[in-house]
Amino acid sequence: MPESVSSVRRFQMRRIVAKFGGTSMGSADAMRKASAIVRSVDGEVIVVVSAVTGTTDALIALGNTAVEGGDWEVLAGRIKERHRMLVRELDLDLHQQLSVLLDEMWSICRVVAQFGELGPSVLDRLLSLGERLSATIFAEHLVVDGVNAEMVDAFDLIATDRQFGCANVDFPVTNSRTAGVLFPMITNSVIPVVTGFIGQSNAPHRYTTLGRGGSDYSAAIIAAAMDATELQIWTDVDGMFTADPRVIPGATVLTQLSYAEAGELAYFGAKVLHPKTIKPAIEREIPVRILNTFNAAAPGTLINSEECASIKSITSKKGITVVNLVSLGMLDAHGFLAKIFTAFARHEVIVDVVSTSEVSVSVTVDRKVSSALVEELRTFATVDEPETGMAIVCVVGEGLRTQPEVLGRLFSAVGPVPVSMVSQGASKRNVTFVVAERDARRVVAQVFHEFFESDPTL
Ligand code: ASP
Ligand code: MG
């Protein structure tokens, strides 16, 4: 009987996974704000943290300096001082725990410098220290604030393969390990403070990392494993915007986005969310909320399965190069696309937008195209001189898919500006225009005006 009562209560309890990014861990003041947020949650909380802002970059530089025989101790000293200062400012008694982690950093660097070798597994171990330091400090800060919190190393939760630097998660093992460690904690009213970004490889067990910006992904994995009611991503902006506020002063925070729309936005320049984050959350239909640690009262952006028929956001990206290719063997063009993509892949150049006709293909890349790549492409295609100084303008919204008139309005809003490529994503939720850089701002403004200023319903 008591058990069924408690399971009913448990079912109704809100369970929040709250992930704090690097800037939310970046200073004593930021940590105080994050602590106040954790304390204000009504329900169960699991905290996931990034490294203190800039630490992962600093650790990469540290490893590189050590392997090149440079003065790595100066860099290690800066990382140490940054964390020691946080501890001092927060008035925490963490000398012992911090020393253990900092000693580990020193030992790794000494070995790297001695052997002149920095293998991927050693680098991941070095990088793991960023999140292990921030989680240790933040957990202790919560304790001093009267919260029953405990640091949890995601090494014990997230199981991965051995692809160091960008490891793939073994979900069945991860889900059971995470539930096994975290459920007993939250049942005993302990708030876990979990390191983002890191995991543990299969045997021989080593630290792995999930790719840069991977703490959002860690938080989503944990939210899915724990069947959370909401995943909160606490960052330093008010949410996702209708357009870049630096380009369009009238841009506003989006109150709601569908999962698919958020995924499209993440790919096309809105840096707020890691695209992979979406996946574990979508699979369990867990709502994701983007919130601002430094403006906690703002409602943020809610991302869930609701698909309303509207245009949501306009993004743009400059520094784009367009490559136009025409097949040499007009009547024997099969395999043309495959050859093109193989050539780009061989030169490790990622293609963003593609548009094709029977014999010609245009692609965009976000960097200069080397002459070696052009030479290779010229063995099977006529290739014009790549057009540099271009920009991508990307319009995202379920309305593009569900309301035919929206597309018409979009094209007339782009109007007389010369467009060198147009592409509609397979999901039909985005349309991308490639225009000259100097026209990008005008196109964004015109589209913004059409959908956000003239008709408030769209
Ligand atoms: N600290 C890691 C990075 O800077 C992961 C994260 O912050 O999400 O990439
Ligand atoms: Mg991040």
Short mmCIF file of C-alpha atoms and ligand atoms in Angstrom, two decimals:
data_model
loop_
_atom_site.label_atom_id
_atom_site.label_comp_id
_atom_site.label_asym_id
_atom_site.label_seq_id
_atom_site.Cartn_x
_atom_site.Cartn_y
_atom_site.Cartn_z
CA MET A 1 0.00 0.00 0.00
CA PRO A 2 2.59 2.61 0.93
CA GLU A 3 4.45 1.65 -2.20
CA SER A 4 1.49 2.34 -4.51
CA VAL A 5 0.87 5.67 -2.77
CA SER A 6 4.48 6.66 -3.27
CA SER A 7 4.45 5.59 -6.92
CA VAL A 8 1.39 7.77 -7.55
CA ARG A 9 3.12 10.68 -5.90
CA ARG A 10 6.26 9.97 -7.90
CA PHE A 11 4.31 9.87 -11.14
CA GLN A 12 2.84 13.30 -10.49
CA MET A 13 6.09 14.89 -9.37
CA ARG A 14 7.77 17.19 -11.86
CA ARG A 15 11.23 15.89 -12.72
CA ILE A 16 13.46 18.54 -14.23
CA VAL A 17 16.84 18.03 -15.85
CA ALA A 18 18.51 21.46 -15.64
CA LYS A 19 21.64 21.89 -17.73
CA PHE A 20 23.85 24.91 -17.10
CA GLY A 21 26.23 25.98 -19.85
CA GLY A 22 29.77 27.31 -19.54
CA THR A 23 28.82 30.96 -18.94
CA SER A 24 26.40 29.87 -16.18
CA MET A 25 29.44 28.25 -14.50
CA GLY A 26 31.75 31.09 -15.57
CA SER A 27 31.97 33.19 -12.40
CA ALA A 28 31.03 33.13 -8.74
CA ASP A 29 28.12 35.42 -9.51
CA ALA A 30 26.87 33.14 -12.31
CA MET A 31 27.09 30.10 -10.00
CA ARG A 32 25.07 31.97 -7.37
CA LYS A 33 22.39 32.65 -9.96
CA ALA A 34 22.42 29.01 -11.07
CA SER A 35 22.11 27.90 -7.46
CA ALA A 36 19.09 30.16 -6.92
CA ILE A 37 17.49 28.60 -10.02
CA VAL A 38 18.08 25.06 -8.76
CA ARG A 39 16.65 25.97 -5.35
CA SER A 40 13.54 27.47 -6.90
CA VAL A 41 12.52 24.32 -8.80
CA ASP A 42 9.31 22.80 -7.57
CA GLY A 43 9.90 19.07 -7.96
CA GLU A 44 12.85 16.75 -8.50
CA VAL A 45 15.96 18.18 -10.14
CA ILE A 46 18.95 16.65 -11.83
CA VAL A 47 21.65 19.18 -12.69
CA VAL A 48 24.03 18.75 -15.64
CA VAL A 49 26.92 21.18 -16.08
CA SER A 50 29.40 22.30 -18.72
CA ALA A 51 32.96 23.23 -17.90
CA VAL A 52 33.63 26.79 -16.73
CA THR A 53 33.47 28.90 -19.90
CA GLY A 54 36.68 28.73 -21.96
CA THR A 55 38.07 25.76 -20.02
CA THR A 56 37.68 23.13 -22.74
CA ASP A 57 39.51 25.40 -25.21
CA ALA A 58 42.17 26.07 -22.56
CA LEU A 59 42.63 22.33 -21.94
CA ILE A 60 43.02 21.68 -25.68
CA ALA A 61 45.66 24.42 -25.86
CA LEU A 62 47.31 22.94 -22.78
CA GLY A 63 47.54 19.47 -24.36
CA ASN A 64 48.89 20.89 -27.63
CA THR A 65 51.48 22.98 -25.84
CA ALA A 66 52.63 19.98 -23.80
CA VAL A 67 52.97 17.74 -26.84
CA GLU A 68 54.91 20.42 -28.74
CA GLY A 69 57.34 20.81 -25.86
CA GLY A 70 56.11 24.33 -25.01
CA ASP A 71 55.72 25.93 -21.60
CA TRP A 72 52.54 24.07 -20.63
CA GLU A 73 52.94 24.80 -16.94
CA VAL A 74 52.03 28.44 -17.50
CA LEU A 75 48.74 27.38 -19.14
CA ALA A 76 48.06 24.76 -16.46
CA GLY A 77 48.69 27.44 -13.84
CA ARG A 78 46.04 29.68 -15.42
CA ILE A 79 43.44 26.90 -15.42
CA LYS A 80 44.28 26.11 -11.81
CA GLU A 81 44.09 29.76 -10.74
CA ARG A 82 40.74 30.28 -12.47
CA HIS A 83 39.17 27.42 -10.54
CA ARG A 84 40.91 28.23 -7.27
CA MET A 85 39.59 31.78 -7.57
CA LEU A 86 36.02 30.55 -8.06
CA VAL A 87 36.37 28.42 -4.95
CA ARG A 88 37.76 31.38 -2.98
CA GLU A 89 35.05 33.74 -4.16
CA LEU A 90 32.35 31.25 -3.27
CA ASP A 91 34.05 30.62 0.04
CA LEU A 92 34.13 26.83 -0.38
CA ASP A 93 36.24 24.33 1.46
CA LEU A 94 37.40 22.31 -1.55
CA HIS A 95 41.15 22.45 -1.36
CA GLN A 96 41.58 18.69 -1.15
CA GLN A 97 39.19 17.70 -3.95
CA LEU A 98 40.50 20.37 -6.28
CA SER A 99 44.09 19.31 -5.67
CA VAL A 100 43.28 15.74 -6.70
CA LEU A 101 41.84 16.92 -10.02
CA LEU A 102 44.59 19.47 -10.66
CA ASP A 103 47.26 16.88 -9.87
CA GLU A 104 45.68 14.62 -12.46
CA MET A 105 45.95 17.48 -15.00
CA TRP A 106 49.63 17.94 -14.14
CA SER A 107 50.39 14.21 -14.37
CA ILE A 108 48.74 13.88 -17.78
CA CYS A 109 50.66 16.87 -19.12
CA ARG A 110 53.96 15.64 -17.74
CA VAL A 111 53.56 12.30 -19.55
CA VAL A 112 52.41 14.02 -22.75
CA ALA A 113 55.43 16.36 -22.66
CA GLN A 114 57.84 13.54 -21.83
CA PHE A 115 56.76 11.25 -24.66
CA GLY A 116 55.81 14.00 -27.13
CA GLU A 117 52.55 12.17 -27.78
CA LEU A 118 48.93 13.15 -27.21
CA GLY A 119 46.66 10.31 -28.26
CA PRO A 120 42.90 10.84 -28.55
CA SER A 121 42.11 8.91 -25.37
CA VAL A 122 44.63 10.94 -23.37
CA LEU A 123 43.17 14.16 -24.79
CA ASP A 124 39.65 13.10 -23.75
CA ARG A 125 40.87 12.34 -20.26
CA LEU A 126 42.46 15.79 -20.11
CA LEU A 127 39.25 17.43 -21.39
CA SER A 128 37.12 15.52 -18.87
CA LEU A 129 38.77 17.60 -16.16
CA GLY A 130 36.87 20.72 -17.26
CA GLU A 131 33.46 19.30 -16.35
CA ARG A 132 34.80 17.35 -13.36
CA LEU A 133 36.14 20.61 -11.91
CA SER A 134 32.99 22.65 -12.57
CA ALA A 135 30.65 19.93 -11.26
CA THR A 136 32.75 19.51 -8.09
CA ILE A 137 32.66 23.26 -7.43
CA PHE A 138 28.99 23.76 -8.27
CA ALA A 139 27.86 20.76 -6.17
CA GLU A 140 29.75 22.11 -3.15
CA HIS A 141 28.34 25.59 -3.72
CA LEU A 142 24.82 24.10 -3.65
CA VAL A 143 25.65 22.26 -0.43
CA VAL A 144 26.75 25.52 1.19
CA ASP A 145 23.47 27.03 -0.02
CA GLY A 146 21.66 24.34 1.96
CA VAL A 147 20.94 21.93 -0.90
CA ASN A 148 21.55 18.23 -0.51
CA ALA A 149 23.66 17.98 -3.68
CA GLU A 150 26.33 15.53 -4.83
CA MET A 151 28.70 15.58 -7.77
CA VAL A 152 28.24 12.65 -10.19
CA ASP A 153 30.88 11.81 -12.79
CA ALA A 154 29.12 10.91 -16.07
CA PHE A 155 31.91 8.36 -16.52
CA ASP A 156 29.66 6.18 -14.34
CA LEU A 157 26.50 6.91 -16.37
CA ILE A 158 27.19 7.31 -20.07
CA ALA A 159 28.55 4.29 -21.90
CA THR A 160 30.14 4.88 -25.29
CA ASP A 161 32.26 3.30 -27.98
CA ARG A 162 35.94 4.17 -28.42
CA GLN A 163 35.53 7.01 -30.87
CA PHE A 164 37.38 9.49 -28.72
CA GLY A 165 36.50 13.14 -29.23
CA CYS A 166 33.07 12.31 -30.64
CA ALA A 167 31.97 9.09 -28.99
CA ASN A 168 28.75 7.25 -29.84
CA VAL A 169 26.46 6.43 -26.95
CA ASP A 170 25.38 2.89 -26.12
CA PHE A 171 21.82 3.74 -25.09
CA PRO A 172 20.66 0.51 -23.45
CA VAL A 173 23.71 0.40 -21.15
CA THR A 174 23.59 4.15 -20.53
CA ASN A 175 19.90 4.14 -19.66
CA SER A 176 20.24 1.38 -17.11
CA ARG A 177 23.43 2.78 -15.54
CA THR A 178 21.93 6.27 -15.32
CA ALA A 179 18.71 5.04 -13.75
CA GLY A 180 20.70 2.79 -11.40
CA VAL A 181 22.81 5.68 -10.09
CA LEU A 182 20.39 8.62 -10.20
CA PHE A 183 17.07 7.10 -9.05
CA PRO A 184 18.38 6.13 -5.59
CA MET A 185 19.76 9.68 -5.25
CA ILE A 186 16.57 11.53 -6.14
CA THR A 187 14.51 9.11 -4.07
CA ASN A 188 16.65 10.16 -1.11
CA SER A 189 16.18 13.84 -2.02
CA VAL A 190 19.77 14.23 -3.17
CA ILE A 191 20.27 16.52 -6.18
CA PRO A 192 22.83 14.99 -8.57
CA VAL A 193 25.22 17.44 -10.24
CA VAL A 194 26.35 15.52 -13.31
CA THR A 195 29.31 16.35 -15.55
CA GLY A 196 28.17 17.05 -19.11
CA PHE A 197 30.21 16.20 -22.22
CA ILE A 198 31.92 13.03 -20.96
CA GLY A 199 31.34 9.31 -20.91
CA GLN A 200 33.15 6.01 -20.53
CA SER A 201 34.35 3.80 -23.37
CA ASN A 202 33.90 0.06 -23.47
CA ALA A 203 36.85 -2.00 -22.16
CA PRO A 204 39.53 -0.95 -21.51
CA HIS A 205 37.43 1.71 -19.82
CA ARG A 206 38.60 5.24 -20.61
CA TYR A 207 37.12 8.73 -20.50
CA THR A 208 35.48 9.73 -23.77
CA THR A 209 33.86 13.00 -24.89
CA LEU A 210 30.69 13.44 -26.92
CA GLY A 211 31.87 16.23 -29.25
CA ARG A 212 32.20 19.98 -28.68
CA GLY A 213 29.11 21.49 -27.11
CA GLY A 214 28.18 17.96 -26.04
CA SER A 215 26.84 18.85 -22.59
CA ASP A 216 23.43 19.60 -24.09
CA TYR A 217 23.47 16.11 -25.53
CA SER A 218 24.47 14.63 -22.15
CA ALA A 219 21.55 16.45 -20.56
CA ALA A 220 19.12 15.13 -23.17
CA ILE A 221 20.42 11.58 -22.75
CA ILE A 222 19.96 11.83 -18.99
CA ALA A 223 16.51 13.42 -19.35
CA ALA A 224 15.47 10.50 -21.57
CA ALA A 225 16.95 7.85 -19.25
CA MET A 226 15.21 9.42 -16.25
CA ASP A 227 11.92 10.05 -18.03
CA ALA A 228 12.08 13.74 -17.13
CA THR A 229 9.05 15.99 -17.47
CA GLU A 230 11.19 18.80 -18.87
CA LEU A 231 14.73 19.44 -20.05
CA GLN A 232 15.89 22.96 -19.26
CA ILE A 233 18.91 24.38 -21.08
CA TRP A 234 20.11 27.36 -19.03
CA THR A 235 22.30 29.61 -21.15
CA ASP A 236 23.13 33.31 -21.52
CA VAL A 237 20.45 34.39 -24.01
CA ASP A 238 16.69 34.65 -23.59
CA GLY A 239 15.95 31.85 -26.05
CA MET A 240 15.79 31.38 -29.81
CA PHE A 241 14.91 34.44 -31.85
CA THR A 242 12.75 35.19 -34.90
CA ALA A 243 15.94 36.62 -36.47
CA ASP A 244 19.40 37.67 -35.33
CA PRO A 245 18.72 40.74 -33.13
CA ARG A 246 22.01 42.27 -34.30
CA VAL A 247 20.68 42.24 -37.86
CA ILE A 248 17.00 42.90 -37.16
CA PRO A 249 16.41 45.13 -34.13
CA GLY A 250 12.72 44.10 -34.02
CA ALA A 251 13.58 40.39 -33.62
CA THR A 252 11.85 38.78 -30.65
CA VAL A 253 12.22 35.60 -28.62
CA LEU A 254 10.22 32.66 -29.94
CA THR A 255 7.87 31.33 -27.33
CA GLN A 256 7.44 27.92 -28.99
CA LEU A 257 9.08 25.81 -31.70
CA SER A 258 8.47 22.27 -32.87
CA TYR A 259 11.34 19.78 -32.45
CA ALA A 260 11.80 19.69 -36.20
CA GLU A 261 11.95 23.47 -36.49
CA ALA A 262 14.54 23.66 -33.72
CA GLY A 263 16.62 21.04 -35.52
CA GLU A 264 16.55 23.04 -38.76
CA LEU A 265 17.52 26.21 -36.90
CA ALA A 266 20.39 24.51 -35.17
CA TYR A 267 21.83 23.42 -38.50
CA PHE A 268 21.51 26.86 -40.03
CA GLY A 269 23.40 29.10 -37.72
CA ALA A 270 21.33 29.55 -34.52
CA LYS A 271 24.06 28.42 -32.15
CA VAL A 272 21.81 28.03 -29.12
CA LEU A 273 21.21 24.31 -29.40
CA HIS A 274 23.33 21.35 -30.46
CA PRO A 275 21.33 19.52 -33.20
CA LYS A 276 21.91 16.10 -31.67
CA THR A 277 20.29 17.32 -28.43
CA ILE A 278 16.96 17.07 -30.12
CA LYS A 279 17.09 13.33 -30.65
CA PRO A 280 16.85 11.69 -27.23
CA ALA A 281 14.32 14.36 -26.22
CA ILE A 282 12.09 13.85 -29.28
CA GLU A 283 12.08 10.10 -28.87
CA ARG A 284 10.55 10.50 -25.41
CA GLU A 285 8.61 13.66 -26.33
CA ILE A 286 10.30 15.53 -23.50
CA PRO A 287 9.73 19.29 -23.79
CA VAL A 288 12.97 21.29 -23.97
CA ARG A 289 13.09 24.85 -22.65
CA ILE A 290 15.88 27.32 -23.47
CA LEU A 291 16.29 29.70 -20.54
CA ASN A 292 18.60 32.52 -19.46
CA THR A 293 20.52 32.10 -16.19
CA PHE A 294 21.07 35.87 -16.17
CA ASN A 295 17.39 36.70 -16.74
CA ALA A 296 15.69 33.79 -15.02
CA ALA A 297 12.26 35.40 -14.97
CA ALA A 298 12.01 35.45 -18.81
CA PRO A 299 9.81 32.67 -20.20
CA GLY A 300 12.43 31.37 -22.68
CA THR A 301 11.70 29.24 -25.74
CA LEU A 302 9.75 26.01 -25.40
CA ILE A 303 10.52 23.25 -27.90
CA ASN A 304 8.00 20.44 -28.06
CA SER A 305 6.02 18.29 -30.46
CA GLU A 306 3.41 20.94 -31.23
CA GLU A 307 3.51 21.97 -34.89
CA CYS A 308 1.79 25.26 -35.62
CA ALA A 309 1.49 26.50 -39.18
CA SER A 310 3.73 29.50 -39.18
CA ILE A 311 7.11 30.92 -40.12
CA LYS A 312 9.35 30.85 -37.09
CA SER A 313 12.74 32.25 -37.86
CA ILE A 314 15.04 33.74 -40.45
CA THR A 315 18.77 33.14 -40.13
CA SER A 316 21.68 34.11 -42.32
CA LYS A 317 25.26 33.01 -42.63
CA LYS A 318 27.98 34.87 -44.51
CA GLY A 319 31.32 33.69 -45.91
CA ILE A 320 29.72 31.17 -48.25
CA THR A 321 31.26 29.90 -51.51
CA VAL A 322 29.16 28.50 -54.34
CA VAL A 323 30.55 25.90 -56.74
CA ASN A 324 28.69 25.32 -60.02
CA LEU A 325 29.36 22.09 -61.85
CA VAL A 326 28.16 20.76 -65.21
CA SER A 327 28.66 17.14 -66.13
CA LEU A 328 31.12 16.57 -68.97
CA GLY A 329 29.42 13.44 -70.20
CA MET A 330 25.97 14.92 -70.83
CA LEU A 331 24.38 11.69 -71.95
CA ASP A 332 26.13 9.53 -69.43
CA ALA A 333 25.66 11.52 -66.26
CA HIS A 334 24.92 8.67 -63.88
CA GLY A 335 27.13 8.66 -60.84
CA PHE A 336 27.72 12.41 -61.27
CA LEU A 337 26.45 13.33 -57.81
CA ALA A 338 28.34 10.45 -56.23
CA LYS A 339 31.58 11.63 -57.83
CA ILE A 340 31.00 15.18 -56.64
CA PHE A 341 30.33 14.18 -53.05
CA THR A 342 33.25 11.76 -53.00
CA ALA A 343 35.57 14.56 -54.11
CA PHE A 344 34.27 16.95 -51.44
CA ALA A 345 34.52 14.24 -48.79
CA ARG A 346 38.10 13.39 -49.82
CA HIS A 347 39.05 17.04 -49.29
CA GLU A 348 37.08 17.10 -46.02
CA VAL A 349 34.86 19.93 -47.21
CA ILE A 350 31.29 19.86 -45.90
CA VAL A 351 28.55 20.77 -48.34
CA ASP A 352 25.65 22.80 -46.90
CA VAL A 353 23.14 23.48 -49.65
CA VAL A 354 22.69 21.56 -52.88
CA SER A 355 20.54 22.29 -55.89
CA THR A 356 20.50 20.18 -59.01
CA SER A 357 19.15 19.97 -62.53
CA GLU A 358 19.62 17.14 -65.00
CA VAL A 359 23.23 17.97 -65.82
CA SER A 360 24.25 20.74 -63.50
CA VAL A 361 24.73 20.91 -59.77
CA SER A 362 25.37 23.85 -57.46
CA VAL A 363 26.66 23.37 -53.95
CA THR A 364 27.63 25.73 -51.17
CA VAL A 365 30.43 25.38 -48.64
CA ASP A 366 31.28 27.68 -45.77
CA ARG A 367 34.94 28.16 -46.65
CA LYS A 368 37.22 28.83 -49.61
CA VAL A 369 37.52 25.95 -52.06
CA SER A 370 41.10 24.81 -52.68
CA SER A 371 42.48 24.65 -56.21
CA ALA A 372 43.28 20.96 -55.62
CA LEU A 373 39.56 20.25 -55.09
CA VAL A 374 38.62 22.27 -58.19
CA GLU A 375 41.22 20.35 -60.22
CA GLU A 376 39.76 17.04 -59.06
CA LEU A 377 36.21 18.18 -59.89
CA ARG A 378 37.41 19.26 -63.36
CA THR A 379 38.35 15.68 -64.22
CA PHE A 380 34.64 14.91 -64.66
CA ALA A 381 32.83 18.28 -64.75
CA THR A 382 33.04 21.78 -66.10
CA VAL A 383 33.60 23.93 -63.04
CA ASP A 384 33.33 27.72 -63.09
CA GLU A 385 35.54 29.75 -60.80
CA PRO A 386 33.90 29.30 -57.33
CA GLU A 387 31.76 32.33 -56.35
CA THR A 388 32.97 33.67 -53.03
CA GLY A 389 31.39 36.39 -50.88
CA MET A 390 27.98 34.76 -50.84
CA ALA A 391 25.50 34.33 -48.00
CA ILE A 392 22.81 31.82 -47.09
CA VAL A 393 19.45 33.06 -45.88
CA CYS A 394 17.40 30.32 -44.32
CA VAL A 395 13.72 30.57 -43.47
CA VAL A 396 12.31 27.95 -41.09
CA GLY A 397 8.77 27.10 -40.11
CA GLU A 398 6.11 24.38 -40.27
CA GLY A 399 4.03 26.83 -42.33
CA LEU A 400 6.30 26.25 -45.35
CA ARG A 401 5.19 22.65 -45.35
CA THR A 402 1.52 23.02 -44.52
CA GLN A 403 0.40 26.29 -46.10
CA PRO A 404 1.03 26.69 -49.84
CA GLU A 405 0.50 30.46 -49.85
CA VAL A 406 3.40 30.92 -47.44
CA LEU A 407 5.88 29.89 -50.12
CA GLY A 408 4.42 32.43 -52.54
CA ARG A 409 4.65 35.20 -49.97
CA LEU A 410 8.22 34.21 -49.22
CA PHE A 411 9.32 34.40 -52.86
CA SER A 412 7.69 37.77 -53.38
CA ALA A 413 9.28 39.06 -50.17
CA VAL A 414 12.72 38.12 -51.48
CA GLY A 415 11.59 40.08 -54.50
CA PRO A 416 14.00 41.69 -56.92
CA VAL A 417 17.18 40.65 -55.11
CA PRO A 418 19.25 38.38 -57.38
CA VAL A 419 19.21 34.85 -55.99
CA SER A 420 21.89 32.41 -57.11
CA MET A 421 20.40 29.27 -55.56
CA VAL A 422 17.18 28.18 -53.92
CA SER A 423 16.70 24.96 -52.05
CA GLN A 424 13.88 23.49 -50.07
CA GLY A 425 14.99 21.04 -47.40
CA ALA A 426 13.69 17.48 -47.58
CA SER A 427 11.69 18.12 -44.41
CA LYS A 428 9.94 21.00 -46.27
CA ARG A 429 10.31 23.09 -43.16
CA ASN A 430 13.08 25.24 -44.51
CA VAL A 431 13.77 27.20 -47.65
CA THR A 432 17.26 28.45 -48.27
CA PHE A 433 18.31 31.27 -50.59
CA VAL A 434 21.87 31.91 -51.62
CA VAL A 435 22.48 35.59 -52.34
CA ALA A 436 25.45 37.96 -52.48
CA GLU A 437 26.74 38.88 -49.00
CA ARG A 438 25.89 42.54 -49.58
CA ASP A 439 22.22 41.62 -50.19
CA ALA A 440 21.80 39.28 -47.19
CA ARG A 441 20.70 41.90 -44.68
CA ARG A 442 18.13 43.31 -47.13
CA VAL A 443 16.66 39.87 -47.84
CA VAL A 444 16.41 39.06 -44.12
CA ALA A 445 14.74 42.42 -43.47
CA GLN A 446 12.24 41.99 -46.31
CA VAL A 447 11.26 38.47 -45.25
CA PHE A 448 11.07 39.56 -41.62
CA HIS A 449 8.82 42.45 -42.59
CA GLU A 450 6.52 40.19 -44.61
CA PHE A 451 6.01 37.59 -41.89
CA PHE A 452 6.58 39.35 -38.60
CA GLU A 453 5.73 42.99 -39.10
CA SER A 454 2.88 43.07 -41.60
CA ASP A 455 0.80 40.13 -40.38
CA PRO A 456 1.01 39.38 -36.67
CA THR A 457 -0.70 36.00 -37.11
CA LEU A 458 2.24 34.59 -39.04
N1 ASP B 1 32.78 21.90 -22.33
C1 ASP B 1 32.46 21.30 -23.59
C2 ASP B 1 32.78 22.26 -24.72
O1 ASP B 1 33.18 23.38 -24.48
C3 ASP B 1 31.05 20.82 -23.67
C4 ASP B 1 29.98 21.88 -23.48
O2 ASP B 1 30.26 22.94 -22.94
O3 ASP B 1 28.84 21.64 -23.87
O4 ASP B 1 32.66 21.88 -25.85
MG MG B 2 27.14 24.84 -25.15
#
